C-alpha cells in the first residue's frame, strides 16, 4: 500500500471496529490518534493521566464526530493499570488497540535518574504494554479480526546516552510487536510497530525546554497528525514501519522496516526447526 493511501472508513471499521482503545490519549500523538479514528467512525476509549484534557477531548470528539467516547484517568506506570482498563472497557468490543504512551520522565544519565522513575517507565513500556496486548490482542485472535498499533521509537535500535532505560524498554516493545505479528498475521489480527524519530509533541518540547532548547523550523520535525495518518494506513503492512525511511523507499535499497520484516520471517523459519512451526 502507498504510504499516502486514503483509508476506506467502512473497511476500517469492519476490520478494526467498533471500539478503539487508545492508551496514552490526551496530547500530541495521543490526541491525533483518537481524532483520526473518530473521523473514521470508530468509538474511542481514551486513557491518560490528565483528567481535564481527557474530558475536553471526549467532548470535542462526541460533538464533532457523533461517536461514543469513554475516558479513563489512569497512570500506566502503576501495577494494576491493565486490570483497571479491562474493568472500564467492560463488554465493549475492542477491535483496535493503540499503545501510544511511552516517553521517559526525563532525559538523564542512568545514575542521575531516580530508581522509582526508571521502574515506572519499565512498568509503563513493558509490563502494562505486554498485559494489554495479551488481554485485548487475545480477544482479537479469538474473534479472528483486529489490529494492534505499538508506537515505538528509533530508540529501539540501540543504546543512547541519557536514554538508557527508555531505549531498553522500546527494544522490548518492538521485539514483542514483531513476534506478535509473526504469531497473529495468519489469524486475522494486524500488528504494527511505528518506529518513529523526533516528533513535535508537547512532551518533546517539554524535554527540550528542560535542557534550554526549543523546536525550530530548520529541524523539520514531523507533526503528530502526519505520523498518525501514515501509520494507520500502514496497519496491514507490519511488523515494523520506520519513519521516515519506509515512507520514501528507494529502488533497490531495502529500508530499515523491510530489513526487520525479513529478519522476523527468517528467524521464525529457522526457529521452527527447533520448536515447531505451529
Ligand atoms: N515525541 C517524540 O519526539 C517521540 C520520538 C520517538 C518516539 N516517540 C514515542 O511516541 C509516543 C508518544 O510520545 P509523546 O511525545 O506524544 O509523549 P508521551 O509523554 O509518551 O505522551 C503520550 C500520551 O501518553 C500519555 N501518558 C504518558 N505517560 C503516561 C502514564 N504514565 N500514564 C498514562 N498516560 C500516560 C500522555 O498523557 P498524560 O501526560 O496526560 O498522561 C499522552 O496522552 C511514545 O511512545 C514515545 O516513546 C515520541
CSV table of C-alpha atoms and ligand atoms in Angstrom, one decimal:
chain,number,residue,atom,x,y,z
A,1,UNK,CA,0.0,0.0,0.0
A,2,UNK,CA,1.2,3.5,-0.8
A,3,UNK,CA,2.2,5.5,2.3
A,4,UNK,CA,-0.3,8.2,1.4
A,5,UNK,CA,-3.2,5.9,0.6
A,6,UNK,CA,-6.6,7.1,1.8
A,7,UNK,CA,-8.3,4.8,4.3
A,8,UNK,CA,-11.8,3.5,3.4
A,9,UNK,CA,-13.7,4.1,6.7
A,10,UNK,CA,-16.2,1.3,6.1
A,11,UNK,CA,-13.5,-1.3,5.5
A,12,UNK,CA,-11.5,0.1,8.5
A,13,UNK,CA,-14.5,-0.2,10.9
A,14,UNK,CA,-15.3,-3.7,9.6
A,15,UNK,CA,-11.8,-4.9,10.3
A,16,UNK,CA,-10.9,-2.9,13.4
A,17,UNK,CA,-14.2,-1.6,14.9
A,18,UNK,CA,-16.3,-0.9,16.7
A,19,UNK,CA,-14.1,0.4,19.6
A,20,UNK,CA,-10.5,1.6,19.6
A,21,UNK,CA,-8.6,1.6,22.9
A,22,UNK,CA,-6.0,4.4,22.8
A,23,UNK,CA,-3.6,4.0,25.7
A,24,UNK,CA,-2.0,7.4,26.1
A,25,UNK,CA,-4.6,9.6,24.6
A,26,UNK,CA,-4.6,13.2,25.7
A,27,UNK,CA,-2.0,15.2,23.8
A,28,UNK,CA,0.5,15.0,20.9
A,29,UNK,CA,0.2,11.7,19.1
A,30,UNK,CA,-2.3,10.7,21.8
A,31,UNK,CA,-4.7,13.4,20.6
A,32,UNK,CA,-4.1,12.8,16.8
A,33,UNK,CA,-4.9,9.1,17.1
A,34,UNK,CA,-8.4,9.5,18.6
A,35,UNK,CA,-9.2,12.4,16.2
A,36,UNK,CA,-8.4,10.4,13.1
A,37,UNK,CA,-10.0,7.3,14.4
A,38,UNK,CA,-13.2,9.2,15.3
A,39,UNK,CA,-13.2,10.7,11.8
A,40,UNK,CA,-13.3,7.1,10.5
A,41,UNK,CA,-16.3,6.4,12.7
A,42,UNK,CA,-14.6,4.4,15.4
A,43,UNK,CA,-15.8,4.7,19.0
A,44,UNK,CA,-12.9,5.6,21.3
A,45,UNK,CA,-11.7,4.8,24.8
A,46,UNK,CA,-9.2,7.3,26.0
A,47,UNK,CA,-6.6,6.6,28.7
A,48,UNK,CA,-4.1,9.0,30.2
A,49,UNK,CA,-3.3,10.7,33.5
A,50,UNK,CA,-4.7,14.2,32.9
A,51,UNK,CA,-8.4,14.0,33.5
A,52,UNK,CA,-9.1,17.6,32.3
A,53,UNK,CA,-7.5,17.0,28.9
A,54,UNK,CA,-9.4,13.7,28.5
A,55,UNK,CA,-12.7,15.4,29.4
A,56,UNK,CA,-12.1,18.2,26.9
A,57,UNK,CA,-11.1,15.8,24.1
A,58,UNK,CA,-14.0,13.5,24.8
A,59,UNK,CA,-16.5,16.4,24.5
A,60,UNK,CA,-14.9,17.5,21.2
A,61,UNK,CA,-14.9,14.0,19.6
A,62,UNK,CA,-18.5,13.3,20.7
A,63,UNK,CA,-19.9,16.6,19.3
A,64,UNK,CA,-17.7,16.7,16.1
A,65,UNK,CA,-18.0,13.1,15.0
A,66,UNK,CA,-21.1,11.7,16.8
A,67,UNK,CA,-19.2,8.7,18.1
A,68,UNK,CA,-19.2,7.2,21.6
A,69,UNK,CA,-16.3,8.0,23.8
A,70,UNK,CA,-15.2,6.8,27.2
A,71,UNK,CA,-12.4,8.4,29.3
A,72,UNK,CA,-10.3,6.7,31.9
A,73,UNK,CA,-7.8,8.5,34.1
A,74,UNK,CA,-5.1,6.0,34.8
A,75,UNK,CA,-1.3,6.1,35.4
A,76,UNK,CA,0.1,3.3,33.3
A,77,UNK,CA,3.3,3.1,35.3
A,78,UNK,CA,1.4,1.7,38.3
A,79,UNK,CA,1.0,-2.0,38.7
A,80,UNK,CA,-2.7,-3.0,38.2
A,81,UNK,CA,-3.2,-0.4,35.4
A,82,UNK,CA,-4.3,-3.2,32.9
A,83,UNK,CA,-6.9,-4.6,35.3
A,84,UNK,CA,-8.4,-1.1,35.7
A,85,UNK,CA,-8.5,-0.7,31.9
A,86,UNK,CA,-10.1,-4.1,31.4
A,87,UNK,CA,-12.7,-3.2,34.1
A,88,UNK,CA,-13.5,0.1,32.5
A,89,UNK,CA,-13.8,-1.4,29.0
A,90,UNK,CA,-16.3,-3.9,30.3
A,91,UNK,CA,-18.2,-5.7,27.5
A,92,UNK,CA,-17.2,-3.2,24.7
A,93,UNK,CA,-15.5,-4.9,21.8
A,94,UNK,CA,-12.0,-3.6,21.3
A,95,UNK,CA,-11.1,-4.1,17.6
A,96,UNK,CA,-8.1,-1.8,17.7
A,97,UNK,CA,-5.5,-1.3,20.4
A,98,UNK,CA,-3.2,1.7,20.1
A,99,UNK,CA,-0.4,1.7,22.8
A,100,UNK,CA,0.9,5.2,22.4
A,101,UNK,CA,2.2,6.3,25.9
A,102,UNK,CA,5.9,5.8,26.2
A,103,UNK,CA,8.1,8.8,26.6
A,104,UNK,CA,10.6,8.8,29.6
A,105,UNK,CA,10.0,11.1,32.5
A,106,UNK,CA,13.3,12.9,31.6
A,107,UNK,CA,16.5,12.5,29.6
A,108,UNK,CA,19.2,12.0,32.1
A,109,UNK,CA,22.3,9.8,32.8
A,110,UNK,CA,21.2,6.5,34.3
A,111,UNK,CA,22.7,7.2,37.7
A,112,UNK,CA,21.3,10.7,37.9
A,113,UNK,CA,17.7,9.4,37.5
A,114,UNK,CA,15.5,8.1,40.2
A,115,UNK,CA,15.1,4.3,40.5
A,116,UNK,CA,11.3,4.8,41.2
A,117,UNK,CA,11.0,6.7,37.9
A,118,UNK,CA,13.0,4.1,36.0
A,119,UNK,CA,10.9,1.3,37.4
A,120,UNK,CA,7.7,3.2,36.5
A,121,UNK,CA,9.0,3.5,32.9
A,122,UNK,CA,9.6,-0.2,32.8
A,123,UNK,CA,6.1,-0.9,34.0
A,124,UNK,CA,4.5,1.5,31.5
A,125,UNK,CA,6.6,0.5,28.5
A,126,UNK,CA,7.0,-3.2,29.2
A,127,UNK,CA,4.7,-4.7,31.8
A,128,UNK,CA,1.4,-2.8,31.0
A,129,UNK,CA,2.1,-2.9,27.3
A,130,UNK,CA,2.6,-6.7,27.4
A,131,UNK,CA,-0.5,-7.2,29.5
A,132,UNK,CA,-2.8,-5.1,27.3
A,133,UNK,CA,-1.5,-7.0,24.2
A,134,UNK,CA,-2.2,-10.2,26.0
A,135,UNK,CA,-5.7,-9.3,27.1
A,136,UNK,CA,-7.1,-7.3,24.2
A,137,UNK,CA,-5.0,-9.0,21.5
A,138,UNK,CA,-6.1,-12.3,22.8
A,139,UNK,CA,-9.7,-11.3,22.4
A,140,UNK,CA,-9.0,-10.2,18.8
A,141,UNK,CA,-7.3,-13.6,18.0
A,142,UNK,CA,-10.4,-15.4,19.3
A,143,UNK,CA,-12.6,-13.2,17.1
A,144,UNK,CA,-10.3,-13.6,14.1
A,145,UNK,CA,-10.0,-9.9,13.4
A,146,UNK,CA,-8.5,-6.7,14.8
A,147,UNK,CA,-5.4,-4.6,14.9
A,148,UNK,CA,-2.6,-3.5,17.3
A,149,UNK,CA,-0.5,-0.4,16.9
A,150,UNK,CA,2.5,0.0,19.1
A,151,UNK,CA,4.0,3.4,19.0
A,152,UNK,CA,7.8,2.8,19.2
A,153,UNK,CA,10.9,4.7,18.5
A,154,UNK,CA,14.3,4.7,16.8
A,155,UNK,CA,15.4,4.3,20.4
A,156,UNK,CA,14.6,0.6,19.9
A,157,UNK,CA,17.6,0.3,17.6
A,158,UNK,CA,20.3,0.6,20.2
A,159,UNK,CA,21.6,2.3,23.4
A,160,UNK,CA,21.9,6.0,23.7
A,161,UNK,CA,23.5,8.3,26.3
A,162,UNK,CA,20.8,9.9,28.6
A,163,UNK,CA,18.1,7.5,27.2
A,164,UNK,CA,19.2,4.2,28.8
A,165,UNK,CA,16.0,2.7,30.3
A,166,UNK,CA,13.9,4.3,27.5
A,167,UNK,CA,16.0,2.6,24.7
A,168,UNK,CA,15.8,-0.7,26.7
A,169,UNK,CA,12.0,-0.6,27.0
A,170,UNK,CA,11.5,0.5,23.4
A,171,UNK,CA,13.5,-2.5,22.2
A,172,UNK,CA,11.2,-4.7,24.4
A,173,UNK,CA,8.1,-3.2,22.7
A,174,UNK,CA,9.5,-3.5,19.2
A,175,UNK,CA,10.5,-7.2,19.6
A,176,UNK,CA,7.2,-8.1,21.3
A,177,UNK,CA,5.3,-6.4,18.5
A,178,UNK,CA,7.3,-8.2,15.8
A,179,UNK,CA,6.8,-11.6,17.5
A,180,UNK,CA,3.1,-11.0,17.8
A,181,UNK,CA,2.9,-10.1,14.1
A,182,UNK,CA,4.6,-13.4,13.3
A,183,UNK,CA,2.1,-15.3,15.5
A,184,UNK,CA,-1.1,-13.4,14.6
A,185,UNK,CA,-0.9,-12.3,11.0
A,186,UNK,CA,-2.5,-15.6,9.8
A,187,UNK,CA,-5.2,-15.2,12.4
A,188,UNK,CA,-6.7,-12.0,11.1
A,189,UNK,CA,-5.0,-9.7,13.5
A,190,UNK,CA,-2.7,-7.0,12.2
A,191,UNK,CA,0.2,-5.7,14.3
A,192,UNK,CA,2.5,-2.8,13.5
A,193,UNK,CA,5.3,-1.1,15.4
A,194,UNK,CA,5.6,2.6,14.4
A,195,UNK,CA,9.3,3.2,14.9
A,196,UNK,CA,9.4,7.0,14.8
A,197,UNK,CA,12.0,9.7,15.3
A,198,UNK,CA,11.6,13.1,17.0
A,199,UNK,CA,8.0,14.3,16.5
A,200,UNK,CA,6.7,17.7,17.5
A,201,UNK,CA,4.7,16.9,20.6
A,202,UNK,CA,4.2,18.7,23.9
A,203,UNK,CA,6.4,16.1,25.6
A,204,UNK,CA,9.3,16.6,23.2
A,205,UNK,CA,9.0,20.3,23.7
A,206,UNK,CA,9.0,20.0,27.5
A,207,UNK,CA,12.0,17.7,27.5
A,208,UNK,CA,13.9,20.1,25.2
A,209,UNK,CA,12.9,23.1,27.4
A,210,UNK,CA,14.5,21.3,30.4
A,211,UNK,CA,17.8,21.5,28.6
A,212,UNK,CA,17.3,25.1,27.4
A,213,UNK,CA,16.5,24.0,23.9
A,214,UNK,CA,13.5,24.5,21.6
A,215,UNK,CA,12.0,23.2,18.3
A,216,UNK,CA,13.0,25.4,15.3
A,217,UNK,CA,11.7,25.2,11.7
A,218,UNK,CA,15.1,24.2,10.4
A,219,UNK,CA,14.8,20.9,12.4
A,220,UNK,CA,12.0,19.9,10.1
A,221,UNK,CA,10.4,17.8,12.7
A,222,UNK,CA,7.2,15.9,11.7
A,223,UNK,CA,3.9,16.7,13.3
A,224,UNK,CA,1.8,14.0,15.0
A,225,UNK,CA,-1.1,14.3,12.5
A,226,UNK,CA,1.2,13.2,9.7
A,227,UNK,CA,2.7,10.2,11.6
A,228,UNK,CA,-0.8,9.0,12.6
A,229,UNK,CA,-2.2,9.3,9.1
A,230,UNK,CA,0.6,7.3,7.6
A,231,UNK,CA,0.8,4.9,10.5
A,232,UNK,CA,-2.9,4.0,10.4
A,233,UNK,CA,-2.7,3.4,6.6
A,234,UNK,CA,0.2,1.1,7.2
A,235,UNK,CA,-1.5,-1.1,9.8
A,236,UNK,CA,-2.0,-4.1,7.5
A,237,UNK,CA,1.7,-3.9,6.5
A,238,UNK,CA,3.6,-5.0,9.7
A,239,UNK,CA,5.6,-5.8,11.5
A,240,UNK,CA,7.5,-2.5,11.7
A,241,UNK,CA,7.3,0.8,9.8
A,242,UNK,CA,10.3,3.0,10.3
A,243,UNK,CA,9.7,6.8,9.9
A,244,UNK,CA,10.9,8.4,7.7
A,245,UNK,CA,12.8,5.6,5.9
A,246,UNK,CA,9.8,3.5,4.9
A,247,UNK,CA,7.9,6.5,3.7
A,248,UNK,CA,10.4,7.1,0.9
A,249,UNK,CA,11.9,3.8,-0.1
A,250,UNK,CA,14.4,4.0,-2.9
A,251,UNK,CA,14.5,1.5,-5.7
A,252,UNK,CA,16.9,-1.4,-4.9
A,253,UNK,CA,17.7,-0.2,-1.4
A,254,UNK,CA,15.8,-2.1,1.3
A,255,UNK,CA,14.6,0.2,4.1
A,256,UNK,CA,15.1,-0.5,7.8
A,257,UNK,CA,11.5,-1.6,8.1
A,258,UNK,CA,12.0,-4.1,5.2
A,259,UNK,CA,15.2,-5.4,6.9
A,260,UNK,CA,13.3,-6.0,10.1
A,261,UNK,CA,10.4,-7.8,8.3
A,262,UNK,CA,12.9,-10.1,6.5
A,263,UNK,CA,14.6,-10.8,9.8
A,264,UNK,CA,11.4,-11.8,11.6
A,265,UNK,CA,10.4,-14.1,8.7
A,266,UNK,CA,13.8,-15.7,8.5
A,267,UNK,CA,14.2,-16.0,12.3
A,268,UNK,CA,10.7,-17.6,12.5
A,269,UNK,CA,11.7,-20.1,9.8
A,270,UNK,CA,14.9,-21.1,11.5
A,271,UNK,CA,13.4,-21.3,14.9
A,272,UNK,CA,10.6,-23.6,13.6
A,273,UNK,CA,13.4,-26.3,13.1
A,274,UNK,CA,13.9,-26.3,16.9
A,275,UNK,CA,10.4,-25.6,18.3
A,276,UNK,CA,8.0,-26.5,15.6
A,277,UNK,CA,6.1,-24.4,13.1
A,278,UNK,CA,2.6,-24.3,14.7
B,1,LIG,N1,7.8,12.9,20.6
B,1,LIG,C1,8.9,12.4,20.1
B,1,LIG,O1,9.8,13.0,19.7
B,1,LIG,C2,8.9,10.9,20.0
B,1,LIG,C3,10.0,10.3,19.4
B,1,LIG,C4,10.1,8.9,19.2
B,1,LIG,C5,9.1,8.1,19.8
B,1,LIG,N2,8.1,8.7,20.4
B,1,LIG,C6,7.0,7.9,21.0
B,1,LIG,O2,5.8,8.3,20.7
B,1,LIG,C7,4.8,8.1,21.8
B,1,LIG,C8,4.1,9.3,22.2
B,1,LIG,O3,5.1,10.3,22.6
B,1,LIG,P1,4.7,11.8,23.0
B,1,LIG,O4,5.9,12.6,22.7
B,1,LIG,O5,3.4,12.2,22.5
B,1,LIG,O6,4.7,11.7,24.6
B,1,LIG,P2,4.1,10.9,25.8
B,1,LIG,O7,4.6,11.6,27.0
B,1,LIG,O8,4.5,9.4,25.7
B,1,LIG,O9,2.6,11.1,25.8
B,1,LIG,C9,1.7,10.4,25.0
B,1,LIG,C10,0.4,10.2,25.7
B,1,LIG,O10,0.6,9.2,26.7
B,1,LIG,C11,0.1,9.7,28.0
B,1,LIG,N3,0.9,9.2,29.0
B,1,LIG,C12,2.2,9.4,29.2
B,1,LIG,N4,2.7,8.8,30.3
B,1,LIG,C13,1.6,8.2,30.9
B,1,LIG,C14,1.4,7.5,32.1
B,1,LIG,N5,2.3,7.2,32.9
B,1,LIG,N6,0.1,7.0,32.3
B,1,LIG,C15,-0.9,7.3,31.5
B,1,LIG,N7,-0.8,8.0,30.4
B,1,LIG,C16,0.5,8.5,30.1
B,1,LIG,C17,0.1,11.2,27.9
B,1,LIG,O11,-0.9,11.8,28.6
B,1,LIG,P3,-0.8,12.4,30.1
B,1,LIG,O12,0.5,13.1,30.2
B,1,LIG,O13,-2.0,13.1,30.3
B,1,LIG,O14,-0.7,11.1,31.0
B,1,LIG,C18,-0.2,11.4,26.4
B,1,LIG,O15,-1.6,11.5,26.2
B,1,LIG,C19,5.7,7.4,22.9
B,1,LIG,O16,5.5,6.0,22.8
B,1,LIG,C20,7.1,7.8,22.5
B,1,LIG,O17,8.0,6.9,23.0
B,1,LIG,C21,8.0,10.1,20.5
